[in-house]
Structure formats: structure tokens, C-alpha cells
Coordinates of N, CA and C in Angstrom, one line a residue:
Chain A
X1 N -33.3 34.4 6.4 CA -32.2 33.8 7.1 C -30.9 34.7 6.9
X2 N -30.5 35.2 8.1 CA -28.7 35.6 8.3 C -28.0 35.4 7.2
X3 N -27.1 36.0 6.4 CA -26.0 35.3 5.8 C -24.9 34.4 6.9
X4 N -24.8 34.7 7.8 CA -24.1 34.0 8.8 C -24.9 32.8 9.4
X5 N -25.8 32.5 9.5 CA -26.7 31.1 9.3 C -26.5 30.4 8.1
X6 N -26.6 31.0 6.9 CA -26.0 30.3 5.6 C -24.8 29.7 5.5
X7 N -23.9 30.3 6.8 CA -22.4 29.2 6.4 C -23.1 28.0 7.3
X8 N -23.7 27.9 8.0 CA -23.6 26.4 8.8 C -24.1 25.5 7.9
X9 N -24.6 25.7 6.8 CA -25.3 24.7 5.8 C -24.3 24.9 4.4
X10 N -24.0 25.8 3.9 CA -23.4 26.1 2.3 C -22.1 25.5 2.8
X11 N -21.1 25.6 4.0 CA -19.9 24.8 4.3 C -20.1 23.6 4.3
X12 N -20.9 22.5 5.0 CA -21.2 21.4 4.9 C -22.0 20.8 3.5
X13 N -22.0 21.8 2.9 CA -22.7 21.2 1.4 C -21.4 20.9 0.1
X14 N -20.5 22.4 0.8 CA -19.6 22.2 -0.2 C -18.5 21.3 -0.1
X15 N -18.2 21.1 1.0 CA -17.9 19.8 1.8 C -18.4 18.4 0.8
X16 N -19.5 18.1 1.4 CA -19.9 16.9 0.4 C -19.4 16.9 -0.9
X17 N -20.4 18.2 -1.4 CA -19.8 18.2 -3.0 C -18.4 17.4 -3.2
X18 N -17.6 18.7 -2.8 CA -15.8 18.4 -3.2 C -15.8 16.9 -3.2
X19 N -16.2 16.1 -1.9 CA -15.3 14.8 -1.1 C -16.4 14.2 -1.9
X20 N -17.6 14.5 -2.6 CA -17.9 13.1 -3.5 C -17.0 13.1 -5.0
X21 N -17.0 14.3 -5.4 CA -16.4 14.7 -6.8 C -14.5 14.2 -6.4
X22 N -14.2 14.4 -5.3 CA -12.9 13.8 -5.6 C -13.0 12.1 -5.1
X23 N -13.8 11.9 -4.1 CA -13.7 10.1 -4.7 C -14.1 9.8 -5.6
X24 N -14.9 10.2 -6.3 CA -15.2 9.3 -7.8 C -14.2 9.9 -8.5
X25 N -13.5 10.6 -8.6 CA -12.6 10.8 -9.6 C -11.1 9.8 -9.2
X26 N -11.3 9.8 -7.8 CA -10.1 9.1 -7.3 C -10.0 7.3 -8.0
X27 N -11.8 6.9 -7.7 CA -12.3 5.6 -8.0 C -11.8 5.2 -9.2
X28 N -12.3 6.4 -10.1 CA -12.0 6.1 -11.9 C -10.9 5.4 -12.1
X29 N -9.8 5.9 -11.3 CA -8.6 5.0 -12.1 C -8.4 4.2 -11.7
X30 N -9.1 3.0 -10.8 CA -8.4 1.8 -10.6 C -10.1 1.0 -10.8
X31 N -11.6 1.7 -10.7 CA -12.1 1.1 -11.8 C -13.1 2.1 -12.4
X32 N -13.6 1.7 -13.5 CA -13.9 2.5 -15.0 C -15.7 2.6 -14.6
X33 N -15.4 4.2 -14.0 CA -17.1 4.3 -13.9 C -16.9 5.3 -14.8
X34 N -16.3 6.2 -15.4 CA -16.1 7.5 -16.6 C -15.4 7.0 -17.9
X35 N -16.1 7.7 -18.5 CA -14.8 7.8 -20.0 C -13.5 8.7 -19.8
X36 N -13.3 8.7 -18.6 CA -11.9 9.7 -18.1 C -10.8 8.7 -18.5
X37 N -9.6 8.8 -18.5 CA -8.6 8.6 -17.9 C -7.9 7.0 -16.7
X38 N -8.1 5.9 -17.3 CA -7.9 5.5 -16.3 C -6.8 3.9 -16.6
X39 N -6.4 3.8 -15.2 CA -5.2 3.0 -15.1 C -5.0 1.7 -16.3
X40 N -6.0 1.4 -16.8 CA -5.9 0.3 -17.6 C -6.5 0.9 -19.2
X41 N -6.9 2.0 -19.4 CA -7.0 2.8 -20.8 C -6.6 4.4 -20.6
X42 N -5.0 4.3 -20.8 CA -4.1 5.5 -20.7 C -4.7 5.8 -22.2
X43 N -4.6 7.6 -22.1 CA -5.3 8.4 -23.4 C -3.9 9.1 -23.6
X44 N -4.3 9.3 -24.9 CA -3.6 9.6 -26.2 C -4.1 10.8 -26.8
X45 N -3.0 11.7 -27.3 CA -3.6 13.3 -28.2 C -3.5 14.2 -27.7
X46 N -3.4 14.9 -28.6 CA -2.4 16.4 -28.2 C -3.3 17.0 -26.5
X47 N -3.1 18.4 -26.7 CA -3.3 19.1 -25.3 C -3.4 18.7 -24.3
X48 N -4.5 18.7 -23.3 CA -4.7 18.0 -22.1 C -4.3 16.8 -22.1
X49 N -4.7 15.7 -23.1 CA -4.1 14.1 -22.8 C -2.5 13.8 -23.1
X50 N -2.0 15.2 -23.9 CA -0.4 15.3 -23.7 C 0.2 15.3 -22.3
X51 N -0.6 16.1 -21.6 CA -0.2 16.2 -20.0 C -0.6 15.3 -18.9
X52 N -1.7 14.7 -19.5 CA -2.2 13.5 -18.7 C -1.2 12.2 -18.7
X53 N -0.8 12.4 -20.5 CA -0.4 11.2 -20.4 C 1.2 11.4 -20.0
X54 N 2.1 11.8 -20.2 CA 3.1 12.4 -20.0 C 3.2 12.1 -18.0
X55 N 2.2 13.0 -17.4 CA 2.0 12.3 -16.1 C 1.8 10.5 -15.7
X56 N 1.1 10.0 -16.6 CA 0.9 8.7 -16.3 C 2.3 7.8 -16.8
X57 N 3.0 8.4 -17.5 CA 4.1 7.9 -18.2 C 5.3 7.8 -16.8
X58 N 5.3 8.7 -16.3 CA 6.3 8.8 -14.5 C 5.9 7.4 -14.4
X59 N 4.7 6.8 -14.0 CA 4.7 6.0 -13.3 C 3.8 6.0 -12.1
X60 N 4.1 7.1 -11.5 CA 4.2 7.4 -10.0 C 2.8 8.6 -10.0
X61 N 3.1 9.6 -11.0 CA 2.5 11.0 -10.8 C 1.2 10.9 -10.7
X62 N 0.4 10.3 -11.9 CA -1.0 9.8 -12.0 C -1.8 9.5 -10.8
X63 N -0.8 8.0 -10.4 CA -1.4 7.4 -9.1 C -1.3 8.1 -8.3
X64 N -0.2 9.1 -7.7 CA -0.2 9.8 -6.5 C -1.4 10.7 -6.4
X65 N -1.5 11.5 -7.6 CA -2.7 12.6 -7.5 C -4.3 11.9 -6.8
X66 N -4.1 10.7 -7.7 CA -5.7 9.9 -7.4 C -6.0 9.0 -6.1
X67 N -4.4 8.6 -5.6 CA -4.9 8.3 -4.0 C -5.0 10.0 -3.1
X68 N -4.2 11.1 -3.6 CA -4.5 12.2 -2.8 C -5.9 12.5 -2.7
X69 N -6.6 12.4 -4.3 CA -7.8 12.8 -4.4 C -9.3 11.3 -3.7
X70 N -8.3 10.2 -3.7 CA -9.4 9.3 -2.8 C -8.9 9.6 -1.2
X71 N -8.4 10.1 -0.7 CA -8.2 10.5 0.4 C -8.5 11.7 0.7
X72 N -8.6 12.6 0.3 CA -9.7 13.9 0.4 C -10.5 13.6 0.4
X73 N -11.4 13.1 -0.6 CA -12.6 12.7 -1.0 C -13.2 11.9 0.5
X74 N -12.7 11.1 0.5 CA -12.8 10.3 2.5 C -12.9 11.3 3.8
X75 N -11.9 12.3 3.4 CA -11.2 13.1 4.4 C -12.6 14.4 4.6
X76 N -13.1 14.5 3.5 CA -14.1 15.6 3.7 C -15.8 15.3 3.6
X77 N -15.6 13.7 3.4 CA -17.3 12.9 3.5 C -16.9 13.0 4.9
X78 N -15.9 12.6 5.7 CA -16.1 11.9 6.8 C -15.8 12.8 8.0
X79 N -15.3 13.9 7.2 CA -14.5 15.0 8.2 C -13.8 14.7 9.4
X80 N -12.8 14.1 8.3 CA -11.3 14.0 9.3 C -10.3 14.7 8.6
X81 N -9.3 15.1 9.5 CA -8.2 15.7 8.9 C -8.5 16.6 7.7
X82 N -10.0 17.4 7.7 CA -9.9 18.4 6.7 C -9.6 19.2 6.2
X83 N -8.8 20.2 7.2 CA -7.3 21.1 6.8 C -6.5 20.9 6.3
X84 N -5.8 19.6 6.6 CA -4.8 18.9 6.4 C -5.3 18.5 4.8
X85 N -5.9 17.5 4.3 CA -6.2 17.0 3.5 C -6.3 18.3 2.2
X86 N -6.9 19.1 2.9 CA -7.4 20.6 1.5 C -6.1 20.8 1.4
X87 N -5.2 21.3 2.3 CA -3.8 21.5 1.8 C -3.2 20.8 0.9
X88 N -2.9 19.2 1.4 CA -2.3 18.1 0.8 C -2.9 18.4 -1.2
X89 N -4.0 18.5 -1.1 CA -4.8 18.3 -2.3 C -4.5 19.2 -2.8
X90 N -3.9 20.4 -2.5 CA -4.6 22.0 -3.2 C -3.7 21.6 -4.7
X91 N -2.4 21.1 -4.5 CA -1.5 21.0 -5.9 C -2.6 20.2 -6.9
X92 N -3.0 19.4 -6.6 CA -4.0 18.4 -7.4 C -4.8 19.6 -8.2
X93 N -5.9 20.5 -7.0 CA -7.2 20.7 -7.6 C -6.5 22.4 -8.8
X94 N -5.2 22.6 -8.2 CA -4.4 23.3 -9.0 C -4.4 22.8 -10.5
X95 N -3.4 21.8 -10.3 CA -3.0 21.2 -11.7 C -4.5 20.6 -12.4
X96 N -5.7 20.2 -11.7 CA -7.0 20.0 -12.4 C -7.6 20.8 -13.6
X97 N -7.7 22.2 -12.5 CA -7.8 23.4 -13.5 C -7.1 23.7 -14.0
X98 N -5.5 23.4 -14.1 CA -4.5 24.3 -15.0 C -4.9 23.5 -16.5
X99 N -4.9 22.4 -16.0 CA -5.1 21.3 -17.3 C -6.7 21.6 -18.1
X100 N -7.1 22.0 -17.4 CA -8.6 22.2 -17.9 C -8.7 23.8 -18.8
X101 N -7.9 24.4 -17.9 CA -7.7 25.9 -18.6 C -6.9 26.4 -19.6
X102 N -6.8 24.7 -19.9 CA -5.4 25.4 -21.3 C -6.2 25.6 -22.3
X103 N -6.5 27.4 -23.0 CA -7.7 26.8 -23.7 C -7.2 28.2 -24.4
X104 N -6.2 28.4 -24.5 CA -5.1 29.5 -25.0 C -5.3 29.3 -26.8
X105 N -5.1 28.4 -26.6 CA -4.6 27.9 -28.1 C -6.0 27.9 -28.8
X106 N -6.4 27.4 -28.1 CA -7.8 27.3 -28.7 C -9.0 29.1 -29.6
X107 N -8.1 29.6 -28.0 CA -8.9 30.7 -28.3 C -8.1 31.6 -29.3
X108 N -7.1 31.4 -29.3 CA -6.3 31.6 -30.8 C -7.0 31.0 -32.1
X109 N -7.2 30.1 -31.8 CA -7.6 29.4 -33.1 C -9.1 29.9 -33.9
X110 N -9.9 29.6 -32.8 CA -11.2 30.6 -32.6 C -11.3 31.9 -33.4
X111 N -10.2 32.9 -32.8 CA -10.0 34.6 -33.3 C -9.2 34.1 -34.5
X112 N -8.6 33.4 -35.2 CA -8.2 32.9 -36.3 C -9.5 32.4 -37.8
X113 N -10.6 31.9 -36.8 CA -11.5 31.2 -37.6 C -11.5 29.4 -38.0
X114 N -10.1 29.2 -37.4 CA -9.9 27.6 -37.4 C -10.8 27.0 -36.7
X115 N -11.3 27.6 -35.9 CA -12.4 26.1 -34.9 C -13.7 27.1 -34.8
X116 N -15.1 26.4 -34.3 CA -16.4 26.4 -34.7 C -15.9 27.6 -33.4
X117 N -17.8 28.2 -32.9 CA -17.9 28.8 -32.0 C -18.0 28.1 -31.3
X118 N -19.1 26.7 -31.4 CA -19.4 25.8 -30.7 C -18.4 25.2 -29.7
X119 N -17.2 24.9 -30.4 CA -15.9 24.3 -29.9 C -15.5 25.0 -28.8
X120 N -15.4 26.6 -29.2 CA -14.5 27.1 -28.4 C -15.4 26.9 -26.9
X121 N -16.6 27.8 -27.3 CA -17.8 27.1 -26.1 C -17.7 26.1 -25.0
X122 N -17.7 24.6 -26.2 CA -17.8 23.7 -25.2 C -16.5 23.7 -24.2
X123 N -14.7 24.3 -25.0 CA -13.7 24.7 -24.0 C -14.1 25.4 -23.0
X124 N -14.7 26.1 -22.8 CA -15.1 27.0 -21.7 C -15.9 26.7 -20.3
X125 N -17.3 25.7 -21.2 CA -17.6 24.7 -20.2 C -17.4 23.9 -19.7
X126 N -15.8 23.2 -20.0 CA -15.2 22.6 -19.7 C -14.4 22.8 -18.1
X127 N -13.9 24.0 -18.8 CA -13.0 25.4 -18.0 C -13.4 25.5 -16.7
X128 N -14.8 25.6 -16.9 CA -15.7 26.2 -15.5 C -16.4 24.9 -15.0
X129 N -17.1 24.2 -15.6 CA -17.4 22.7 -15.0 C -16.6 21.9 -14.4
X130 N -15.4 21.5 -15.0 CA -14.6 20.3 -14.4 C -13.7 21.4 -13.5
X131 N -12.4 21.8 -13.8 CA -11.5 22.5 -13.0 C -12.0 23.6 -12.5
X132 N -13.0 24.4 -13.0 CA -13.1 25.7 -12.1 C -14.0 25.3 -11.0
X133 N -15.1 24.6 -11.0 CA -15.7 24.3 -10.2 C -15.1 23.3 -8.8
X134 N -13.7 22.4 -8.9 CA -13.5 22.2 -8.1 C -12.3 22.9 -7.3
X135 N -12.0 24.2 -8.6 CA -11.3 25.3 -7.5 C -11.7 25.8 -6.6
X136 N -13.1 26.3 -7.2 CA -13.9 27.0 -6.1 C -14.5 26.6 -5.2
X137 N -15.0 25.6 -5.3 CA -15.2 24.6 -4.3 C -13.9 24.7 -3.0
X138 N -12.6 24.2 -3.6 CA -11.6 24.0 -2.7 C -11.1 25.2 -2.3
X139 N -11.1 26.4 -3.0 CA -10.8 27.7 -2.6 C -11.5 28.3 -1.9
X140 N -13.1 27.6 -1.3 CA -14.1 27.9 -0.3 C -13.8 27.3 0.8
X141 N -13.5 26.5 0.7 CA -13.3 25.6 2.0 C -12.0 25.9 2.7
X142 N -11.0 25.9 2.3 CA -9.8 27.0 2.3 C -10.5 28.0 3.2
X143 N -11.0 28.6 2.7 CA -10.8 30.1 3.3 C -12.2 29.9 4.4
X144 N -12.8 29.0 4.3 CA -13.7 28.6 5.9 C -12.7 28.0 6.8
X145 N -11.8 27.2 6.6 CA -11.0 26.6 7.4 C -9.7 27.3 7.6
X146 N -9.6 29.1 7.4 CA -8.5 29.3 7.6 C -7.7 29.2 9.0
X147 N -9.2 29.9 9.7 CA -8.2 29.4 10.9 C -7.1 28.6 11.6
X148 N -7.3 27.2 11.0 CA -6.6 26.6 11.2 C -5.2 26.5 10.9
X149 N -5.2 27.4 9.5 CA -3.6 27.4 8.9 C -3.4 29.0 9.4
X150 N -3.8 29.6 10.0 CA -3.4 31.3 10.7 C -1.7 31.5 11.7
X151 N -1.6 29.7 12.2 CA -0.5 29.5 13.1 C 0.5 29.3 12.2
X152 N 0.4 29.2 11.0 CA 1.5 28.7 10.5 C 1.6 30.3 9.5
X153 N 1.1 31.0 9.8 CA 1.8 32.3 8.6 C 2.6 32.9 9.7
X154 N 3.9 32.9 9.9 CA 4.3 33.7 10.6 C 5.6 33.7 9.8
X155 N 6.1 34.6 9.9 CA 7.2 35.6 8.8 C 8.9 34.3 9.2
X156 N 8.7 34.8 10.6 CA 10.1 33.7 11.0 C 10.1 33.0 12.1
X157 N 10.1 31.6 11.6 CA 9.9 31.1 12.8 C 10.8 30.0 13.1
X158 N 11.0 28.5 13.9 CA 12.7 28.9 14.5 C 11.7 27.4 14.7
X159 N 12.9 26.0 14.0 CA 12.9 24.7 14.0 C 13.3 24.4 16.0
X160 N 13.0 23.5 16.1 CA 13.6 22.9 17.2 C 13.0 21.4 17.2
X161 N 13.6 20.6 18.5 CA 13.7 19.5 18.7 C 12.6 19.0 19.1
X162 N 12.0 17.8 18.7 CA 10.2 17.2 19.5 C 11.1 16.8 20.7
Chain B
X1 N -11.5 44.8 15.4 CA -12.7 45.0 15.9 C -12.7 43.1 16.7
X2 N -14.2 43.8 17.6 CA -14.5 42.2 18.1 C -16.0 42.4 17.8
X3 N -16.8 41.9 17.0 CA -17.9 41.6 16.7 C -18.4 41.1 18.1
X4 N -18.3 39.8 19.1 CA -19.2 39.3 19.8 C -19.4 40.7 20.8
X5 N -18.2 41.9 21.4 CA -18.6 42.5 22.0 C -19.8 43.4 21.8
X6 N -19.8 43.2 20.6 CA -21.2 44.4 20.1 C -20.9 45.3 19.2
X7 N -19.5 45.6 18.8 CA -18.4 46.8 17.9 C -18.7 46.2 16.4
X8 N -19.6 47.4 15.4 CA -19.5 46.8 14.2 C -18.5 46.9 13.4
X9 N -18.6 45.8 12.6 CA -17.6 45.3 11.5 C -17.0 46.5 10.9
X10 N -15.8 46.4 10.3 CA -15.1 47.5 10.1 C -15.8 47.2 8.2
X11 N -15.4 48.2 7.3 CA -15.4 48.5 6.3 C -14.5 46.5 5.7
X12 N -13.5 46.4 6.2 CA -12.5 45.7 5.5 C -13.1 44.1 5.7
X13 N -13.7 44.0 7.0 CA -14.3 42.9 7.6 C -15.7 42.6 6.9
X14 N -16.7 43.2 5.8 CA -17.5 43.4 5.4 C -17.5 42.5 4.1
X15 N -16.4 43.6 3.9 CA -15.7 43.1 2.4 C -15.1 41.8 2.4
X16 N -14.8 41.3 3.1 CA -14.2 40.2 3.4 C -15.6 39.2 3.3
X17 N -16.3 39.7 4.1 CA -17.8 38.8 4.2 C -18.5 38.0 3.0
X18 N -18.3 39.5 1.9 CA -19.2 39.4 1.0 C -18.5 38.8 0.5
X19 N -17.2 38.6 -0.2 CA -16.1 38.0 -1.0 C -16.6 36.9 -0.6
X20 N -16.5 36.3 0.6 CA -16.7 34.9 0.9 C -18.0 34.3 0.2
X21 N -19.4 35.6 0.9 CA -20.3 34.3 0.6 C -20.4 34.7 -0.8
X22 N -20.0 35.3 -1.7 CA -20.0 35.5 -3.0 C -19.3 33.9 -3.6
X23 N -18.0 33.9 -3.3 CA -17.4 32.4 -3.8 C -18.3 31.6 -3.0
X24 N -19.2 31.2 -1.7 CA -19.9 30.5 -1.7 C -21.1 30.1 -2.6
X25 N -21.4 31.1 -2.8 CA -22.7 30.7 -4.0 C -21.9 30.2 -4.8
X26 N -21.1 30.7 -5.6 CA -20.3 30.3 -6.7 C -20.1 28.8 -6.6
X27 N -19.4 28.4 -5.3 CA -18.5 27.1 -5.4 C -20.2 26.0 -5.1
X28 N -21.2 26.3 -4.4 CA -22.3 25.5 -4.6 C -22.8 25.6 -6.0
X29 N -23.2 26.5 -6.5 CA -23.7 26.3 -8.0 C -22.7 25.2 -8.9
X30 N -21.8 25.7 -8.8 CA -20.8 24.8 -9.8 C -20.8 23.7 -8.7
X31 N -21.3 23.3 -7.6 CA -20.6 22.1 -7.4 C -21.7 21.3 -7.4
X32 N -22.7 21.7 -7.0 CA -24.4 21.0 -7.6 C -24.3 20.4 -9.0
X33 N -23.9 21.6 -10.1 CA -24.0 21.3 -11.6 C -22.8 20.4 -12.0
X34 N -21.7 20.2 -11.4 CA -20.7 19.5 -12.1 C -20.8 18.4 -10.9
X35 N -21.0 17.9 -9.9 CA -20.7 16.7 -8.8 C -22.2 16.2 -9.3
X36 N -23.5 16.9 -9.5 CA -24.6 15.9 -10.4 C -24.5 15.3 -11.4
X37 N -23.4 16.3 -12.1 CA -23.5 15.9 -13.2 C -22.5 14.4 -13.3
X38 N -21.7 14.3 -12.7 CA -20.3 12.7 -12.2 C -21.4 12.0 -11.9
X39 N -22.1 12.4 -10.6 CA -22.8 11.5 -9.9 C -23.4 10.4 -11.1
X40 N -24.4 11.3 -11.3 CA -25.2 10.9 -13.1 C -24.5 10.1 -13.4
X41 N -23.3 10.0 -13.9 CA -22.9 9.5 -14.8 C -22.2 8.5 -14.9
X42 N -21.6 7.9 -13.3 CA -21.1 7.2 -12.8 C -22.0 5.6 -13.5
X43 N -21.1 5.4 -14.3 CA -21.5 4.0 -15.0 C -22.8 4.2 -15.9
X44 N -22.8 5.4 -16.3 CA -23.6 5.8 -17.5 C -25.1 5.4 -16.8
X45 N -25.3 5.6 -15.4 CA -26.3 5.0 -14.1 C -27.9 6.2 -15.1
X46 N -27.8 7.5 -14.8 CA -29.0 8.5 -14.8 C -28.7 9.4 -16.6
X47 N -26.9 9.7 -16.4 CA -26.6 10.4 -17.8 C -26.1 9.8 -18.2
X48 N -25.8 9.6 -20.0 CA -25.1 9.0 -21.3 C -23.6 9.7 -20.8
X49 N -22.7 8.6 -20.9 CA -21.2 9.5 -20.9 C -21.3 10.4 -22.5
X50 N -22.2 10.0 -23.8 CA -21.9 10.7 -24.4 C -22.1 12.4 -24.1
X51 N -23.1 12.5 -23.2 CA -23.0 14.0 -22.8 C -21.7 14.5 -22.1
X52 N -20.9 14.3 -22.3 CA -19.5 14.8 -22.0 C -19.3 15.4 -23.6
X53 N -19.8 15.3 -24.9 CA -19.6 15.9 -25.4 C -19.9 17.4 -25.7
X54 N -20.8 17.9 -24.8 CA -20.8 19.3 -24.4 C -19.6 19.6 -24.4
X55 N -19.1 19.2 -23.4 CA -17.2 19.7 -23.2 C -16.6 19.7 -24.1
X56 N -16.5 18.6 -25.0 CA -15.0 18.5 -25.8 C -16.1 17.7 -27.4
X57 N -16.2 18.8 -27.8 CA -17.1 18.4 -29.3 C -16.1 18.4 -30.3
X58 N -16.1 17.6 -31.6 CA -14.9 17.6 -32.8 C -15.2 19.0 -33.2
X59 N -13.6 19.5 -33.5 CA -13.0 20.7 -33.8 C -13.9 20.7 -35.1

């Protein structure tokens, strides 16, 4: 088979993927299918649940990410509005992996001899399972659907009235 | 270039190609292994939430 036959199936798979992985993540916080993070058991402790919780602490920030991310999640099972939606989301699947890739310290700690190999490891799998995998995912789909955002790179371009 | 006329891909348009379906494999592998892995897990249904301690095991 073509590698150009391969996008008509690997686009529509990665599709799914994303838009099931972001409704269930979206789901978790308002009800408890994960040991994640959710609206009624806010997490506690240094690194990542520093910034989780710090976000849930707004008020606002938590919730906004996880209706963006149940609305993608809809937006790419159902394929509607899925330009739109990858856009809207990209800050999310950004701040996912940023949170997942904090692993700085860690690996400090590691070349120190403070934490196991094991540890540093499972950071890594982390790294690449949870946030990298839905970068890439999203940074695939992006770049199949550029077309769509091609009208909007233009250097200068000039407001007017609807 | 215009590929449908029959003019092959330039050097740059190639590279472009492969980049893509290179992150395609990529973003399917990881999204098979980590969206099975939710799916799974979704109310502790096929996998133990304790296997999330792969990820984050005591220091």
C-alpha cells in the first residue's frame, strides 16, 4: 500500500485516538472514572499537583481546560469543527505536556544519586505516554489539517467591517 | 511543483512527506498505547488504576 493511501486511514485513527483520550479526560472531572485529578478530590504535593492545583485554585482554569478538552474530544469523534477545535485546544494539549515534562528536577536528582533509576524511568514514561503522546497526536492532525489555517498566515492583513 | 500534472516532488516536498508520516507512525503508536491504556482503565473496567504506578512510582 502507497504511503499516500496510508493517510486515508492513520488520519482518521488518530482522530479517534485524540477525541477519545480527550473526552475521557474531559469526563474525569465532573465524574471519577481515573485516579486523576478531579472536581470533587483536588490533589495535593509538590511538582505537577503544584500546578494542577494552583490551576484548580482560579476557579475557572481547571474547568475551562476540561470543557475545551470535552469539546474536542466531541469535535474530533464526530468531526465537526475540527480545525477550529485543534486550535482552540492546542494551549491545553501544550500545557498537558509542559506539566508532564517537568522532569528537570528530577533528572537532577537522578545525576545526583537522590532518586532510584527506576523513578527517573517511570518520569519519562510518563513524559512520553500521557503529554507526549497527545502532542503528537495533536501536532499530527495540525499539520493534516493545515490547509485550513494557510488563509490565515498572511504577514498583513487589514480588519474591516462584517 | 504540481504533482496531479505529473511533475515530481521537489527535494523539499519529499522531506516534508517523510517528516509527516514519520510523526504519523509516531502519534498512532503512542496513541494506541496510551488511549488503550485510559480506555482500560476507565473505572478500573480491563486495567488496575494501580498500574499507573509505572508512571509515578515512590522516589
Amino acid at each position: 500500500m502507497q504511503r499516500q493511501q496510508l493517510n486515508r486511514y492513520v488520519i482518521p485513527a488518530v482522530q479517534w485516538l485524540l477525541g477519545i483520550q480527550y473526552l475521557l479526560g474531559g469526563l474525569n472531572w465532573w465524574f471519577k472514572i481515573y485516579p486523576f485529578p478531579n472536581f470533587f478530590e483536588v490533589p495535593t504535593g509538590p511538582g505537577k499537583h503544584a500546578v494542577l492545583d494552583a490551576m484548580i485554585a482560579t476557579g475557572w482554569m481547571f474547568t475551562s481546560a476540561k470543557i475545551i478538552e470535552l469539546l474536542t474530544g466531541l469535535a474530533l469523534i464526530f468531526k465537526r469543527f475540527v480545525p477550529l477545535m485543534l486550535v482552540v485546544s492546542f494551549p491545553v494539549a501544550i500545557t498537558t505536556f509542559l506539566v508532564d515534562a517537568m522532569i528537570l528536577g528530577d533528572l537532577l536528582s537522578w545525576l545526583r544519586g537522590d532518586v532510584s533509576g527506576g523513578y527517573m524511568w517511570s518520569k519519562v514514561m510518563d513524559m512520553i505516554f500521557f503529554g507526549g503522546a497527545v502532542l503528537a497526536m495533536h501536532g499530527y492532525l495540525m499539520i493534516a489539517y493545515f490547509q485550513y489555517y494557510r488563509p490565515m498566515m498572511v504577514a498583513k492583513a487589514e480588519g474591516r467591517a462584517p | 511543483m504540481n504533482v496531479a500534472s505529473g511533475d515530481a516532488p521537489t527535494r523539499a516536498v519529499r522531506w516534508k512527506r517523510s517528516a509527516f508520516h514519520a510523526l504519523g507512525a509516531v502519534a498512532l503508536i503512542l496513541g494506541i498505547l496510551s488511549t488503550g491504556w485510559l480506555v482500560g482503565m476507565v473505572d478500573q473496567w480491563l486495567i488496575p488504576w494501580s498500574s499507573l504506578s509505572l508512571t509515578a512510582p515512590p522516589r
